[in-house]
Short mmCIF file of C-alpha atoms and ligand atoms in Angstrom, two decimals:
data_model
loop_
_atom_site.label_atom_id
_atom_site.label_comp_id
_atom_site.label_asym_id
_atom_site.label_seq_id
_atom_site.Cartn_x
_atom_site.Cartn_y
_atom_site.Cartn_z
CA MET A 1163 50.30 -93.67 -53.08
CA LYS A 1164 49.81 -90.86 -56.31
CA LEU A 1165 52.03 -88.53 -58.03
CA THR A 1166 51.31 -86.12 -60.35
CA VAL A 1167 54.02 -85.99 -63.29
CA ASN A 1168 54.14 -84.84 -66.31
CA HIS A 1169 50.15 -83.64 -65.97
CA HIS A 1170 49.00 -86.75 -65.56
CA THR A 1171 48.38 -88.78 -62.06
CA HIS A 1172 50.31 -92.09 -61.38
CA GLU A 1173 49.75 -94.90 -58.82
CA ILE A 1174 53.69 -95.60 -57.51
CA ARG A 1175 54.66 -98.34 -54.93
CA GLU A 1176 53.59 -96.92 -51.51
CA GLY A 1177 57.44 -95.56 -49.58
CA ARG A 1178 57.02 -91.92 -48.59
CA GLN A 1179 60.55 -92.11 -47.92
CA ARG A 1180 62.38 -93.12 -51.57
CA ILE A 1181 63.73 -90.63 -53.58
CA LEU A 1182 62.20 -88.70 -56.23
CA LEU A 1183 64.92 -89.08 -58.69
CA TRP A 1184 64.70 -93.04 -58.77
CA VAL A 1185 60.63 -93.12 -58.97
CA LEU A 1186 60.76 -90.82 -61.86
CA ARG A 1187 63.68 -92.87 -63.76
CA ASP A 1188 63.06 -96.25 -62.53
CA GLU A 1189 59.50 -96.62 -61.74
CA LEU A 1190 58.04 -94.01 -64.33
CA GLY A 1191 61.10 -94.78 -66.76
CA LEU A 1192 61.58 -91.00 -67.41
CA PRO A 1193 65.03 -90.93 -67.94
CA CYS A 1194 65.79 -87.38 -68.45
CA ASP A 1195 65.90 -87.05 -65.25
CA GLU A 1196 69.65 -87.56 -64.44
CA GLU A 1197 71.76 -89.00 -61.82
CA GLY A 1198 74.75 -86.66 -60.79
CA CYS A 1199 76.22 -86.17 -57.83
CA MET A 1200 73.14 -87.46 -55.20
CA ALA A 1201 74.18 -85.13 -52.74
CA GLY A 1202 72.58 -81.75 -54.21
CA GLN A 1203 75.62 -80.11 -55.08
CA CYS A 1204 75.64 -80.81 -59.31
CA GLY A 1205 71.58 -79.74 -60.44
CA LYS A 1206 71.76 -82.27 -62.68
CA CYS A 1207 68.42 -84.09 -61.51
CA THR A 1208 66.66 -80.95 -61.51
CA VAL A 1209 62.88 -80.98 -61.96
CA LEU A 1210 59.99 -78.21 -61.62
CA VAL A 1211 57.61 -79.00 -58.39
CA ASP A 1212 54.71 -76.66 -58.52
CA GLY A 1213 57.00 -74.69 -60.98
CA VAL A 1214 60.00 -74.33 -58.67
CA ALA A 1215 63.91 -75.85 -59.53
CA THR A 1216 64.10 -78.74 -57.06
CA ARG A 1217 67.08 -81.61 -56.90
CA ALA A 1218 64.93 -84.67 -57.37
CA CYS A 1219 67.66 -86.52 -55.58
CA LEU A 1220 67.50 -84.84 -52.42
CA THR A 1221 63.50 -85.21 -52.41
CA SER A 1222 61.33 -88.00 -51.00
CA VAL A 1223 57.97 -88.52 -52.90
CA GLY A 1224 56.35 -87.98 -49.96
CA GLU A 1225 57.49 -84.49 -49.85
CA VAL A 1226 55.96 -83.65 -53.65
CA GLU A 1227 52.61 -85.70 -52.95
CA GLY A 1228 50.02 -83.80 -54.57
CA LYS A 1229 52.46 -81.55 -56.26
CA GLU A 1230 53.01 -81.14 -60.07
CA ILE A 1231 56.01 -82.29 -61.00
CA LEU A 1232 57.40 -81.55 -64.48
CA THR A 1233 60.31 -83.21 -66.31
CA TYR A 1234 62.19 -82.28 -68.89
CA GLU A 1235 60.45 -84.86 -71.27
CA ALA A 1236 57.33 -82.96 -70.91
CA LEU A 1237 59.00 -79.48 -71.23
CA GLN A 1238 60.82 -80.79 -74.33
CA ALA A 1239 57.54 -80.65 -76.63
CA GLN A 1240 56.98 -77.29 -75.75
CA PRO A 1241 57.87 -74.27 -77.71
CA HIS A 1242 59.31 -72.57 -75.39
CA LEU A 1243 62.20 -74.95 -74.70
CA GLN A 1244 62.69 -75.02 -78.17
CA ALA A 1245 63.64 -71.41 -78.02
CA LEU A 1246 65.74 -72.19 -74.64
CA ARG A 1247 67.46 -74.33 -76.05
CA ASP A 1248 67.78 -72.03 -79.69
CA CYS A 1249 69.31 -69.56 -76.87
CA PHE A 1250 72.07 -72.26 -75.65
CA ALA A 1251 73.12 -73.23 -79.02
CA ALA A 1252 73.48 -69.64 -80.51
CA GLU A 1253 75.54 -68.74 -77.85
CA GLN A 1254 77.62 -72.28 -78.03
CA VAL A 1255 77.01 -72.85 -74.01
CA LEU A 1256 77.16 -76.68 -74.25
CA GLN A 1257 80.55 -78.66 -74.78
CA CYS A 1258 80.21 -81.79 -73.22
CA GLY A 1259 76.15 -81.35 -72.21
CA TRP A 1260 76.57 -83.07 -68.94
CA CYS A 1261 75.30 -80.36 -67.08
CA ALA A 1262 72.65 -79.45 -70.41
CA VAL A 1263 69.16 -81.02 -68.72
CA GLY A 1264 69.41 -79.66 -65.36
CA GLN A 1265 70.92 -76.39 -66.73
CA MET A 1266 67.55 -75.88 -69.35
CA MET A 1267 65.51 -76.68 -66.35
CA ALA A 1268 66.90 -74.18 -63.99
CA ALA A 1269 66.46 -71.60 -66.69
CA ALA A 1270 62.52 -72.63 -67.51
CA ALA A 1271 61.56 -72.13 -63.93
CA LEU A 1272 63.74 -69.01 -63.84
CA LEU A 1273 61.83 -67.56 -66.84
CA GLN A 1274 58.50 -68.94 -65.59
CA ALA A 1275 59.05 -66.84 -62.58
CA HIS A 1276 60.68 -63.92 -63.75
CA PRO A 1277 60.11 -63.96 -67.94
CA HIS A 1278 62.36 -60.33 -67.53
CA PRO A 1279 65.00 -61.83 -64.63
CA SER A 1280 67.55 -59.33 -64.25
CA ASP A 1281 71.12 -60.16 -64.30
CA ASP A 1282 70.94 -60.94 -60.08
CA GLU A 1283 68.19 -63.26 -60.73
CA ILE A 1284 69.83 -65.17 -63.54
CA ILE A 1285 73.04 -65.37 -61.79
CA ASP A 1286 70.94 -66.60 -58.59
CA ALA A 1287 68.82 -68.97 -60.54
CA MET A 1288 71.56 -70.26 -62.67
CA SER A 1289 74.68 -70.63 -60.45
CA PRO A 1290 73.77 -73.67 -58.26
CA ASN A 1291 73.89 -76.10 -61.35
CA TYR A 1292 77.01 -76.87 -61.71
CA CYS A 1293 79.07 -77.09 -65.35
CA ARG A 1294 82.09 -78.76 -65.24
CA CYS A 1295 83.37 -77.37 -68.38
CA ALA A 1296 82.80 -73.99 -66.74
CA ALA A 1297 80.44 -72.52 -69.20
CA TYR A 1298 78.90 -70.19 -66.90
CA SER A 1299 79.32 -66.79 -68.92
CA ARG A 1300 77.86 -68.29 -71.85
CA ILE A 1301 74.69 -70.01 -69.74
CA ARG A 1302 73.80 -66.64 -68.45
CA ARG A 1303 73.92 -65.25 -71.97
CA ALA A 1304 71.54 -67.91 -73.22
CA VAL A 1305 69.24 -67.14 -70.59
CA ARG A 1306 69.22 -63.14 -71.31
CA ARG A 1307 69.27 -64.07 -74.98
CA ALA A 1308 66.05 -66.39 -73.80
CA ALA A 1309 64.61 -63.96 -71.81
CA GLY A 1310 64.34 -61.51 -75.05
CA ASP A 1311 62.16 -63.98 -76.88
CA GLN A 1312 59.27 -63.05 -75.31
CA GLU A 1313 56.40 -64.34 -77.08
CA GLU A 1314 57.84 -67.56 -77.02
CA MET A 1315 58.72 -67.52 -73.35
CA GLU A 1316 55.16 -65.95 -72.08
CA GLU A 1317 53.26 -69.10 -73.37
CA LEU A 1318 54.74 -71.34 -70.54
CA GLU A 1319 52.14 -73.15 -69.41
CA PRO A 1320 51.53 -72.41 -65.61
CA VAL A 1321 52.10 -75.07 -63.21
CA ALA A 1322 50.60 -74.48 -60.62
S1 LIG B 2691 72.43 -85.31 -58.70
FE1 LIG B 2691 71.14 -83.87 -57.71
S2 LIG B 2691 72.36 -82.25 -57.63
FE2 LIG B 2691 73.73 -83.95 -58.06
S1 LIG B 2692 78.72 -77.92 -70.84
FE1 LIG B 2692 79.68 -79.68 -70.10
S2 LIG B 2692 79.28 -79.72 -68.26
FE2 LIG B 2692 78.32 -78.32 -69.08
#
């Protein structure tokens, strides 16, 4: 079967029930999609599927066949993610960094869908991602700051 990941189509082994996280990491060699709870609770494994933040640990490859999957590896080369990282740094969000990739992916999905999110939209989008350092208020400030960086953020590539 075929999987479209980071703008390339990959031929992968058969097995529609296989977990997307393991296929991305072990078969396609994309280590930024990280393992956390493996139960859909932490958001550490977040990828974008047709622009929607998605738990790769709960997703089978059969579910995402024919869809566009983006991992942190693809986004990190783009200016908008650098802007987002700068905002996280400016707000001193990250302490241990354990949650960083998942938070960035969730924020990228939010800002792609809603370049000017309300505070409620930021809370709704970011709350599912667990930060064991409890930096939630700083995460929200960083996303708000990034949303103000419109010239960068509006250059987000369409995913669909
Ligand atoms: S590893 Fe997927 S949500 Fe925690
Ligand atoms: S910064 Fe440590 S888990 Fe979020």
